[in-house]
Tab-separated table of C-alpha atoms in Angstrom:
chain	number	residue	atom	x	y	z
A	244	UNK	CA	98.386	-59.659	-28.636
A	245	UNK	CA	95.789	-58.177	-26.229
A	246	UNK	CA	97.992	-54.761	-26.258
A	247	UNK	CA	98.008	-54.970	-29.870
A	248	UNK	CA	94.147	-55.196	-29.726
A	249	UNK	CA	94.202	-52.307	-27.444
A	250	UNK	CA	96.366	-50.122	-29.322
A	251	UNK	CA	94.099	-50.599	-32.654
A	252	UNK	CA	91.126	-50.062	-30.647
A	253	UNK	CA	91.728	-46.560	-29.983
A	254	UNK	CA	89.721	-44.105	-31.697
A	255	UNK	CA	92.640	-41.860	-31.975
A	256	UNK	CA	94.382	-44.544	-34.233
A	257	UNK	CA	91.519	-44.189	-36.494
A	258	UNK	CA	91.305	-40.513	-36.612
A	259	UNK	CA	95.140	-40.241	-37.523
A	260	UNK	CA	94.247	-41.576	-40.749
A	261	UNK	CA	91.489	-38.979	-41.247
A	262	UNK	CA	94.213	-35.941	-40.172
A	263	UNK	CA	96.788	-37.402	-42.184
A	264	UNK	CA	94.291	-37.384	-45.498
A	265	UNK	CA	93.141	-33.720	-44.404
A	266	UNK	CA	96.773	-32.895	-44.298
A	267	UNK	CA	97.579	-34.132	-47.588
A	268	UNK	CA	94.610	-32.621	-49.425
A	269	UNK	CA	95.180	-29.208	-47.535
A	270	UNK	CA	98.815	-29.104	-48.066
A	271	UNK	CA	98.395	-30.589	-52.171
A	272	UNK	CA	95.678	-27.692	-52.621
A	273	UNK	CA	98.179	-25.315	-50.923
A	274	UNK	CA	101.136	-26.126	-52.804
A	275	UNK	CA	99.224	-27.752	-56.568
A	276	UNK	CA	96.075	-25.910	-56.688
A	277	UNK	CA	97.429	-22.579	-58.108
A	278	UNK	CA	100.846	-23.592	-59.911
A	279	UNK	CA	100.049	-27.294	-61.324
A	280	UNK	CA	98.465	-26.154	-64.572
A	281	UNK	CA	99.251	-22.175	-65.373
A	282	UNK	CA	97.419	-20.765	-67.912
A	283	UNK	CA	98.572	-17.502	-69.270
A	284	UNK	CA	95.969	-14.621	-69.646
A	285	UNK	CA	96.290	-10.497	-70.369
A	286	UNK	CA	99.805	-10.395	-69.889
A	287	UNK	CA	101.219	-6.749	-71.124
A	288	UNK	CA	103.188	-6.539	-74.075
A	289	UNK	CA	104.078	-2.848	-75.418
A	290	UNK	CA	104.171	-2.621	-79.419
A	291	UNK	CA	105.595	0.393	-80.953
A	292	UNK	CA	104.424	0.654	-84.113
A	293	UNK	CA	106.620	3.311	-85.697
A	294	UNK	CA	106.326	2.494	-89.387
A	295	UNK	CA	105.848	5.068	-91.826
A	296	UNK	CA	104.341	2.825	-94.884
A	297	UNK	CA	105.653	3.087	-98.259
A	298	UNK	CA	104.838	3.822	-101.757
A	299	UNK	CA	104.420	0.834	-104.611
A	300	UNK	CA	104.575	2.728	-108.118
A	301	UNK	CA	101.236	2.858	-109.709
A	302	UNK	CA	99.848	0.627	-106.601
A	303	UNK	CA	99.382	3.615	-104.582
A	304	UNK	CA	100.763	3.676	-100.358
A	305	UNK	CA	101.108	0.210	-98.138
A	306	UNK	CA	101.820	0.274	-94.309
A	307	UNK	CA	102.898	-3.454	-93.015
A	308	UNK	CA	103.129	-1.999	-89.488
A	309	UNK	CA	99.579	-1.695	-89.978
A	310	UNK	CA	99.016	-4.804	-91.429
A	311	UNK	CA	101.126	-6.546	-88.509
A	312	UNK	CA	99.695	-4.522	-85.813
A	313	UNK	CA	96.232	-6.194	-86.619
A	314	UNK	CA	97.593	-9.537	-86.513
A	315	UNK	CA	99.691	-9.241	-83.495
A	316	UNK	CA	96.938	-7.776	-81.456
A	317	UNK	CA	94.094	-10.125	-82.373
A	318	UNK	CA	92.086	-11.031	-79.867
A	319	UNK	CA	92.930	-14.826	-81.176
A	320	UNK	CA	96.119	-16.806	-82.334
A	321	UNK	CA	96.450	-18.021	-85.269
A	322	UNK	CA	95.174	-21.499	-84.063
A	323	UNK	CA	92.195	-20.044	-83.016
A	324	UNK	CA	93.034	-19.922	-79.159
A	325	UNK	CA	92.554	-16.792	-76.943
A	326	UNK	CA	95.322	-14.363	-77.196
A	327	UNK	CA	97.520	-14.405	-74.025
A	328	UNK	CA	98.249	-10.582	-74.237
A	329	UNK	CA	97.058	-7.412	-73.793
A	330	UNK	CA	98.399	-5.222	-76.113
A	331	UNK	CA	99.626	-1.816	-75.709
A	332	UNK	CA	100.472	0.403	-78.761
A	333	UNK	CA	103.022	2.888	-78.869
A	334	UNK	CA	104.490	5.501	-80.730
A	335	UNK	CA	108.428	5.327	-79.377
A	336	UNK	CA	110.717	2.741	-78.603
A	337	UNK	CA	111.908	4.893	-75.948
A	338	UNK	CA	108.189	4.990	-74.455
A	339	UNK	CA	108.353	1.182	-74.175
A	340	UNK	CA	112.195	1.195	-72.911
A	341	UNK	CA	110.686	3.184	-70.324
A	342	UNK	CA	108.063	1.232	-69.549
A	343	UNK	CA	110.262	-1.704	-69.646
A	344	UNK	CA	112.180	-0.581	-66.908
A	345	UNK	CA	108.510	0.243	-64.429
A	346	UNK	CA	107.811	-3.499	-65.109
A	347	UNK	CA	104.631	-2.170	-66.721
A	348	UNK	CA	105.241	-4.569	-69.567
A	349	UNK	CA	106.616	-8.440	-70.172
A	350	UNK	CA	108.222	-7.634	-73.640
A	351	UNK	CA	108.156	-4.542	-76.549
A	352	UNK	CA	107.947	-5.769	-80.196
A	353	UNK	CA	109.228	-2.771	-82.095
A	354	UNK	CA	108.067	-1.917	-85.616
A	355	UNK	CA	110.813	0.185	-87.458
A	356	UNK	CA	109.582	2.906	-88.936
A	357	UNK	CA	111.784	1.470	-92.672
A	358	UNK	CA	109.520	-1.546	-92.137
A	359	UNK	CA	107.317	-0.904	-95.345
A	360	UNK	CA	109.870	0.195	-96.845
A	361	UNK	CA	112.419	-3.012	-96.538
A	362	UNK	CA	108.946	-4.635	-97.957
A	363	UNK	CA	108.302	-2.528	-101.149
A	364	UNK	CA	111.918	-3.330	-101.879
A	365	UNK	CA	111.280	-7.545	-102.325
A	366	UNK	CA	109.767	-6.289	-105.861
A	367	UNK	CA	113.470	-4.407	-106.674
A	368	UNK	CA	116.593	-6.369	-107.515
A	369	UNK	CA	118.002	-5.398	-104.372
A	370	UNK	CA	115.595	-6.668	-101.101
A	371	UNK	CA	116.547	-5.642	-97.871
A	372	UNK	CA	115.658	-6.888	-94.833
A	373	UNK	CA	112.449	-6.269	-92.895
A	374	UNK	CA	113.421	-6.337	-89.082
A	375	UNK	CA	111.482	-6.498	-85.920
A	376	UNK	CA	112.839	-6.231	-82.671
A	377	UNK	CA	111.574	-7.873	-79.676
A	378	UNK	CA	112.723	-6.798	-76.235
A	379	UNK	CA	112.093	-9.241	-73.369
A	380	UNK	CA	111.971	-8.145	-69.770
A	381	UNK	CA	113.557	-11.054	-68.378
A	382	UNK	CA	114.046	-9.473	-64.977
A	383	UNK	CA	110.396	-8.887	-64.234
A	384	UNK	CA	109.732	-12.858	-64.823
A	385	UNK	CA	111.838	-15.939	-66.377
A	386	UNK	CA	108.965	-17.999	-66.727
A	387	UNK	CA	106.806	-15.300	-68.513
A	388	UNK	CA	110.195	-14.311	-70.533
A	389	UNK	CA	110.652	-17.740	-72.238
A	390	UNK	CA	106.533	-18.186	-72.574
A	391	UNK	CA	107.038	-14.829	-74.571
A	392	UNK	CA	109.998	-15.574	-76.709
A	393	UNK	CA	108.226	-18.522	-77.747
A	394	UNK	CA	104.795	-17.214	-78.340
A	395	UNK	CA	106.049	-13.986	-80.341
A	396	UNK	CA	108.264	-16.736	-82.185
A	397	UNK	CA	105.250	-18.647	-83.302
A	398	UNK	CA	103.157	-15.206	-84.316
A	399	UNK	CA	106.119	-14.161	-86.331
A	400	UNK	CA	106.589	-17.413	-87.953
A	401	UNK	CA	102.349	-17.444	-89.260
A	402	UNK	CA	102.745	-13.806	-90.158
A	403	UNK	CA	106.421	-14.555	-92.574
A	404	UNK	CA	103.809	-17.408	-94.021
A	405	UNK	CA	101.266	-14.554	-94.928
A	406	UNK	CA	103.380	-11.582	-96.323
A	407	UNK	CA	105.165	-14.470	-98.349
A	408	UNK	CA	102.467	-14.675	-100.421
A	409	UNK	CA	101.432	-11.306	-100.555
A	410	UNK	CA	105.188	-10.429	-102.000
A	411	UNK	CA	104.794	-13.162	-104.324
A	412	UNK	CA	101.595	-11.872	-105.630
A	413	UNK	CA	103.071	-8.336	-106.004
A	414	UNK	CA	105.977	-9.389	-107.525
A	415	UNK	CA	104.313	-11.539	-110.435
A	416	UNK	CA	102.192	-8.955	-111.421
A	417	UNK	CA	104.917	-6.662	-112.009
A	418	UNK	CA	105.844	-6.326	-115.547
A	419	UNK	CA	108.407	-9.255	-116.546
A	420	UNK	CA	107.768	-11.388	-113.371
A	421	UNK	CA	110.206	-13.147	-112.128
A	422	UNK	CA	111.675	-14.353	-108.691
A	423	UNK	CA	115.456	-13.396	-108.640
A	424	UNK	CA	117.773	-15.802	-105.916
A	425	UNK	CA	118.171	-12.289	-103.832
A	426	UNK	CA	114.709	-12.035	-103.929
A	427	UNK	CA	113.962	-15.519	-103.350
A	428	UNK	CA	116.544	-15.343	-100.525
A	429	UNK	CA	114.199	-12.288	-98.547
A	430	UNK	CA	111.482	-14.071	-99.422
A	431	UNK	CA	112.116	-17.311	-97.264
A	432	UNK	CA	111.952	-14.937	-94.244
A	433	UNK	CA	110.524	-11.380	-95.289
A	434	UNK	CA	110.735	-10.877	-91.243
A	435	UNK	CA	113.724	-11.028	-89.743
A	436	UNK	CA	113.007	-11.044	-85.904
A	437	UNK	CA	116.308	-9.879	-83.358
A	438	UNK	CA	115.780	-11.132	-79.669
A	439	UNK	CA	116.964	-8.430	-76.777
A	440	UNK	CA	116.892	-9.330	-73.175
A	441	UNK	CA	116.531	-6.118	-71.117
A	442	UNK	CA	117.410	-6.230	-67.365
A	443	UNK	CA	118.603	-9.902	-67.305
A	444	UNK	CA	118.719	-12.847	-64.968
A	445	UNK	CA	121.954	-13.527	-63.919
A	446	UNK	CA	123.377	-17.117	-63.895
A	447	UNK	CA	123.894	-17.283	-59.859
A	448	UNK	CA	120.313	-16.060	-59.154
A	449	UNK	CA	118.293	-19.942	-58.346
A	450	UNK	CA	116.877	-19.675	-62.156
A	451	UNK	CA	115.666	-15.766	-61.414
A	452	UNK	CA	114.118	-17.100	-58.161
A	453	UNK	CA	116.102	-15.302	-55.759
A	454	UNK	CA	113.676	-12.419	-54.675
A	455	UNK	CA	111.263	-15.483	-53.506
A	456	UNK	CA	114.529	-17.502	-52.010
A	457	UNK	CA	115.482	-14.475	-49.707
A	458	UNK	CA	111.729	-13.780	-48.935
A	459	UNK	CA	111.315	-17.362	-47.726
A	460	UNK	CA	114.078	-17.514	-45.316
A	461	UNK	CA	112.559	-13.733	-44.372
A	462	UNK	CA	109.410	-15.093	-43.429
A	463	UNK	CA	110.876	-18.409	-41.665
A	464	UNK	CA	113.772	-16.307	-39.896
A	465	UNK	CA	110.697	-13.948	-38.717
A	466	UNK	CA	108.710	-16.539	-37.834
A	467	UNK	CA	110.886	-17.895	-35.504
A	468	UNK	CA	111.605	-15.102	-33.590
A	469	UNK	CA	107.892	-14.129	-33.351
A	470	UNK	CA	107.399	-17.850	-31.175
A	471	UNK	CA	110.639	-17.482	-29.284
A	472	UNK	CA	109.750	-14.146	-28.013
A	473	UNK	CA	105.933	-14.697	-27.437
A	474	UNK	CA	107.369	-17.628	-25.389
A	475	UNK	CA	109.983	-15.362	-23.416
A	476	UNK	CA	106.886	-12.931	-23.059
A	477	UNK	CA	104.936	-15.498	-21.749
A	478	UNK	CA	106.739	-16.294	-18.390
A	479	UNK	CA	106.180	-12.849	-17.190
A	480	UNK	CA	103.897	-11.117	-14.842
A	481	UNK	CA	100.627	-9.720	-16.494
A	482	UNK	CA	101.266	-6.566	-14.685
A	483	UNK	CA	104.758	-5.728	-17.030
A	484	UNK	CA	102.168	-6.138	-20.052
A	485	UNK	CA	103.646	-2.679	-21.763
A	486	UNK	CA	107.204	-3.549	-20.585
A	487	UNK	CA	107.502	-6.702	-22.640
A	488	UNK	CA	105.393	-5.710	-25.563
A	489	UNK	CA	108.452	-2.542	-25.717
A	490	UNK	CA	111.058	-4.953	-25.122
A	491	UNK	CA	109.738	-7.463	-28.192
A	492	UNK	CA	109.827	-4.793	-30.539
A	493	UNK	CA	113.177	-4.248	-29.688
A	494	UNK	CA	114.424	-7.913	-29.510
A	495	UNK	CA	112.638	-8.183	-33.228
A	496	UNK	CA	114.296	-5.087	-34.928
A	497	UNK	CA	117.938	-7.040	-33.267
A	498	UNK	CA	116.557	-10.326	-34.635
A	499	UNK	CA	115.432	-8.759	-37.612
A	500	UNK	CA	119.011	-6.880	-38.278
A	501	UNK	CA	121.147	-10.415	-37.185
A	502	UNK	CA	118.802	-12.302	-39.361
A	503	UNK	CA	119.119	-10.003	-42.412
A	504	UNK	CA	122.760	-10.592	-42.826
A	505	UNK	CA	122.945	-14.061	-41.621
A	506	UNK	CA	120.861	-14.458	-44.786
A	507	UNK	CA	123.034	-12.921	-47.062
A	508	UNK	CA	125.849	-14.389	-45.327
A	509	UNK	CA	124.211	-17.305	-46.098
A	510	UNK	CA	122.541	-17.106	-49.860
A	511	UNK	CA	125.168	-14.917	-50.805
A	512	UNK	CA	128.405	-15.724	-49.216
A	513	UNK	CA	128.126	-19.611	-49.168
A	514	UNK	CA	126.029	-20.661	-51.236
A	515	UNK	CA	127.490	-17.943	-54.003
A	516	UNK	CA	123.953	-16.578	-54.719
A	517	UNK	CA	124.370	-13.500	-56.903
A	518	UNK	CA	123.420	-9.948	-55.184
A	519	UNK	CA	124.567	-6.760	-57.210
A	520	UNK	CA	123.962	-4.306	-53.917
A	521	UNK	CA	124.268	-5.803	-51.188
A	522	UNK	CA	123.863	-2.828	-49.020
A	523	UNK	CA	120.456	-1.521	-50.218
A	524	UNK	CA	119.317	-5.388	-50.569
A	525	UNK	CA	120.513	-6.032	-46.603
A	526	UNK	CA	118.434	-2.578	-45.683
A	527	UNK	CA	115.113	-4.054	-47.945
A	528	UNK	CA	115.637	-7.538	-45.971
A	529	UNK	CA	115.789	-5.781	-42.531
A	530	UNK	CA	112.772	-3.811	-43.140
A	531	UNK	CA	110.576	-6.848	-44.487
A	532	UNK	CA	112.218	-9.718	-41.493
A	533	UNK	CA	110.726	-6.513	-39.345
A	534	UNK	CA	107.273	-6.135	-40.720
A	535	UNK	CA	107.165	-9.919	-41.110
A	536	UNK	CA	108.001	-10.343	-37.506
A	537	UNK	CA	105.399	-7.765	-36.270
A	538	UNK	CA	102.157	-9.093	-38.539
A	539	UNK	CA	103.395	-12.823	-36.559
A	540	UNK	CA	103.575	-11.306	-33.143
A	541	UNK	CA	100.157	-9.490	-33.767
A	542	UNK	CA	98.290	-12.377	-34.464
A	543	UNK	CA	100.248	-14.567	-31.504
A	544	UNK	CA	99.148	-11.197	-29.376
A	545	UNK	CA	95.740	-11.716	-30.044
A	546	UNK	CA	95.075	-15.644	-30.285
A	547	UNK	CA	98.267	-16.739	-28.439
A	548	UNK	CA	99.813	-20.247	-30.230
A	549	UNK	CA	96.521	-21.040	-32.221
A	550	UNK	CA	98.174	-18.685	-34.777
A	551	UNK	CA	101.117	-20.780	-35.521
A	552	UNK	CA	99.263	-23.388	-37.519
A	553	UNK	CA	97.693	-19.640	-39.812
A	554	UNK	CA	100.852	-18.554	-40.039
A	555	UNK	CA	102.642	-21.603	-41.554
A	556	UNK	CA	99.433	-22.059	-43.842
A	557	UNK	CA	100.171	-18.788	-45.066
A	558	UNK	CA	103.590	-19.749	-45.736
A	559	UNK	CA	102.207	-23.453	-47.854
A	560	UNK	CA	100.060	-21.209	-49.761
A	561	UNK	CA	101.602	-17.792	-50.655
A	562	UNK	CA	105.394	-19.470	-51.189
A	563	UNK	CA	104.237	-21.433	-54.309
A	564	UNK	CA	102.367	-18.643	-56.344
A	565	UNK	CA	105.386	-16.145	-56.000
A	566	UNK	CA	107.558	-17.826	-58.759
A	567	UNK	CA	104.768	-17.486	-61.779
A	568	UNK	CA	103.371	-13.895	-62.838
A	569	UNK	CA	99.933	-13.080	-61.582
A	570	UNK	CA	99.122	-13.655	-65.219
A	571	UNK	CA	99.693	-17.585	-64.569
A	572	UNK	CA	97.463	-17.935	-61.706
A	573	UNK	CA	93.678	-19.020	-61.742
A	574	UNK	CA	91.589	-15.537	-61.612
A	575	UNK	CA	90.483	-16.809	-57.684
A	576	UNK	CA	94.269	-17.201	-57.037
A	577	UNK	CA	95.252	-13.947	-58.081
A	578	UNK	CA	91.628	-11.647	-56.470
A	579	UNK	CA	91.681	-13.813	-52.519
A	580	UNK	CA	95.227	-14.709	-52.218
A	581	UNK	CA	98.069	-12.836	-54.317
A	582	UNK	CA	96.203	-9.528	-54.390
A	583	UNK	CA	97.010	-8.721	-50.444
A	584	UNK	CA	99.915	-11.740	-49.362
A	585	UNK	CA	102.533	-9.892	-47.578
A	586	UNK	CA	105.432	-11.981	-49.450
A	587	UNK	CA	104.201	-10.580	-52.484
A	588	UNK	CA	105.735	-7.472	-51.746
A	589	UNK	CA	108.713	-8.428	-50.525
A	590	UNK	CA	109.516	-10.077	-53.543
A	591	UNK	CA	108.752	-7.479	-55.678
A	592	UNK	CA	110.969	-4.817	-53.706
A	593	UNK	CA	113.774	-7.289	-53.853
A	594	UNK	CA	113.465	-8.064	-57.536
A	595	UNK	CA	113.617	-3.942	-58.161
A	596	UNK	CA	116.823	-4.232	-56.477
A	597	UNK	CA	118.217	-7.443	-57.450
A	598	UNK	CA	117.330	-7.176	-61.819
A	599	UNK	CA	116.246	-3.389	-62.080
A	600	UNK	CA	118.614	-1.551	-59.884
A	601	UNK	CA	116.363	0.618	-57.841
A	602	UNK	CA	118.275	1.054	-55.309
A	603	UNK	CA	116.324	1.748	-52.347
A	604	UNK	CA	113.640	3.354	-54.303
A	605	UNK	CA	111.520	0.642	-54.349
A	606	UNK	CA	108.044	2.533	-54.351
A	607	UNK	CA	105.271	0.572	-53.217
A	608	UNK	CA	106.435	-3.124	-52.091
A	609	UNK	CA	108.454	-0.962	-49.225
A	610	UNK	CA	105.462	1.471	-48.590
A	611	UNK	CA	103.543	-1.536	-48.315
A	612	UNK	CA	105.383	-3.492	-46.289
A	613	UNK	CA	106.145	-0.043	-43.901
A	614	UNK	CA	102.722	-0.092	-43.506
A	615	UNK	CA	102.053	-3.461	-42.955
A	616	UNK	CA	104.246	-3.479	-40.144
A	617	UNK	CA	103.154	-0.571	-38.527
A	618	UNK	CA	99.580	-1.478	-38.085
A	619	UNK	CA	100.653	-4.817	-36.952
A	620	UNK	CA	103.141	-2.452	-33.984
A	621	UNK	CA	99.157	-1.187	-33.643
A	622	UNK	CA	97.845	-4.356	-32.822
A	623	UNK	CA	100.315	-4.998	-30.599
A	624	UNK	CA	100.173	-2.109	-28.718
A	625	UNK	CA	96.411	-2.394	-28.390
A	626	UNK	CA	96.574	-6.033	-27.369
A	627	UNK	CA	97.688	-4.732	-24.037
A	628	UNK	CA	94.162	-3.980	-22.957
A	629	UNK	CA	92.913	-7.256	-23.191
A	630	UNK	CA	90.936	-8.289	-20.651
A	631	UNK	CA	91.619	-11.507	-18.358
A	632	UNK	CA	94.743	-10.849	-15.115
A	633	UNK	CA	94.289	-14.876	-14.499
A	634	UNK	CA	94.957	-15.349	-18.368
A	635	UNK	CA	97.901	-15.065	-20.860
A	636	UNK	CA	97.826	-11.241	-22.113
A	637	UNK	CA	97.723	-10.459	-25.802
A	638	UNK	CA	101.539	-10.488	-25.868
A	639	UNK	CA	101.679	-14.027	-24.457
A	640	UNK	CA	102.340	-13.152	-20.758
A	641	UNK	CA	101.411	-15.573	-18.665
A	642	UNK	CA	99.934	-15.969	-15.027
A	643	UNK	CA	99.509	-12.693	-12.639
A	644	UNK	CA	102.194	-13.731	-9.361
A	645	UNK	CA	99.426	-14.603	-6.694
């Protein structure tokens, strides 16, 4: 009983329930704070408003692309709630195919240049159709693609409700009023809306997730080898300082290279994930396990294990926010976290590949991430002339042989 009295009595008992509180709040913020209640705000949508407008004998010209245009790009819903979009008008469909296929925009609702026309004719025996098309870029978010296809389903729905009434009120005042069935038919939906999904997710893809799978298990693979070769660095002489910083660069482009394809080996090969190319995806995944590897062994250069418990923090916070569109995230989120995470652009390179078929012109995510690595080979490099024989080096090399 008295060692039971003992054990209790120790402050460190005590303080374990402190840690363990600070642990859960730190890791709940890390993982909740950005993702557990998204709001959507500005996301790009392209509209292409190529109607021509049309004439109504004796009523003079109308132009329901017009008309819609306003609607659609309101700066509120119908419901009186902020608009989630920011609206870009164009003149082509092919503009907004193109832009489409930058990931400059979520969706393209196209207005056909016959669209006034198909309206005008609701007042003739024979209606046609009015039809809008809506293209959703499915590849460049699956979350933002079904928030989309159900927002734009909604808009459409109010604005049928509208131009309804306005046919209604043209037709009666045309001479003889009277609502045929084919025009009563149109009339029940005077837009017809056709859904397109450019650049799809494919079924084997962990719901459109796999860019931030394979960037995961880049960052873990990477992070491992960082520790196990600041560790092997560590149980040298001081005095080989340059010799095992070159010889951890090389280890880490062989870890990097083994890990790569383990991974695909892995997602891929076992666990059936799909990957359209996987040459050009295995090259991406070598060069970000690389520059992951080399911003790890910077820090653990410089501040030795203390920079474990960063680097996983890094991982708790920057993992979560990479499966919703910057859109989604809280405006802090987005400005002192996504803005400059190194898994964003990993990500992004692999979802060029992976949904848009870039090849290995990925732009930017790559540039970034060549970068990124090469200032963190810097680092390295320059933790050499730190200061302290007696001490472990920058590289994590340990006691000077007395």
């Amino acid at each position: 009983m008295s060692g039971m009295k003992s054990f209790f009595a120790q402050k460190i008992v005590g303080l374990g329930l402190v840690v363990m509180i600070a642990v859960i709040a730190l890791l709940g913020w890390a993982i909740l704070g950005s993702t557990v209640n998204p709001v959507p705000k500005n996301m790009p949508i392209a509209l292409v408003a190529a109607d021509k407008g049309a004439e109504i004998p004796g009523r003079g010209k109308v132009n329901i692309g017009d008309t819609l245009r306003e609607k659609l790009t309101a700066a509120q819903t119908p419901t009186g709630e902020p608009s989630p979009f920011e609206w870009t008008v164009l003149d082509d469909e092919r503009e907004a195919s193109d832009g489409l296929d930058r990931q400059q925009y979520y969706a393209a609702i196209v207005l056909p240049e016959n669209l006034s026309t198909a309206f005008v004719s609701f007042m003739s025996p024979n209606p046609q159709a009015a039809g809008v098309k809506v293209l959703i870029n499915q590849g460049k978010s699956g979350v933002a693609a079904s928030m989309v296809t159900q927002a734009v389903g909604k808009m459409i729905e109010g604005i049928n409700n509208q131009l309804r009434e306005q046919a209604l009120g043209q037709i009666q005042q045309a001479p003889g009023s009277g609502v045929s069935f084919a025009q009563a038919k149109a009339l029940a939906a005077p837009l017809t809306v056709s859904f397109e999904v450019v650049h799809p997710i494919m079924p084997n893809t962990a719901n459109g997730n796999t860019p931030v799978v394979l960037t995961q298990l880049a960052w873990m693979a990477a992070l491992a080898a960082s520790a196990l070769l600041y560790a092997a660095g560590s149980k040298l002489r001081a005095a080989r300082r340059w010799t095992v910083v070159c010889s951890q660069l090389a280890a880490g482009a062989v870890y990097a290279a083994v890990a790569a394809g383990a991974e695909l080996l892995l997602a891929g090969g076992l666990f059936g994930l799909d990957i359209p190319d996987w040459t050009n995806t295995y090259l991406f995944l070598l060069l970000a396990v690389f520059c992951f590897f080399l911003l790890q062994s910077a820090i653990l250069a410089w501040i030795g294990l203390k920079g474990m418990p960063v680097l996983v923090l890094l991982f708790f916070f920057g993992l979560p926010i990479l499966s919703l569109p910057p859109e989604f995230l809280p405006a802090t989120t987005r400005d002192w976290l996504y803005s400059w995470i190194p898994f964003r652009f990993s990500v992004e390179g692999l979802r060029d590949l992976i949904y848009f078929r870039q090849g290995l012109n990925v732009g930017s995510p790559a540039a970034v991430l060549g970068w990124i690595g090469a200032v963190s080979a810097v680092l390295m490099a320059a933790s050499v002339a730190k200061r302290g024989d007696g001490a472990r080096g920058a590289t994590g090399i340990g006691r000077t042989a007395g």
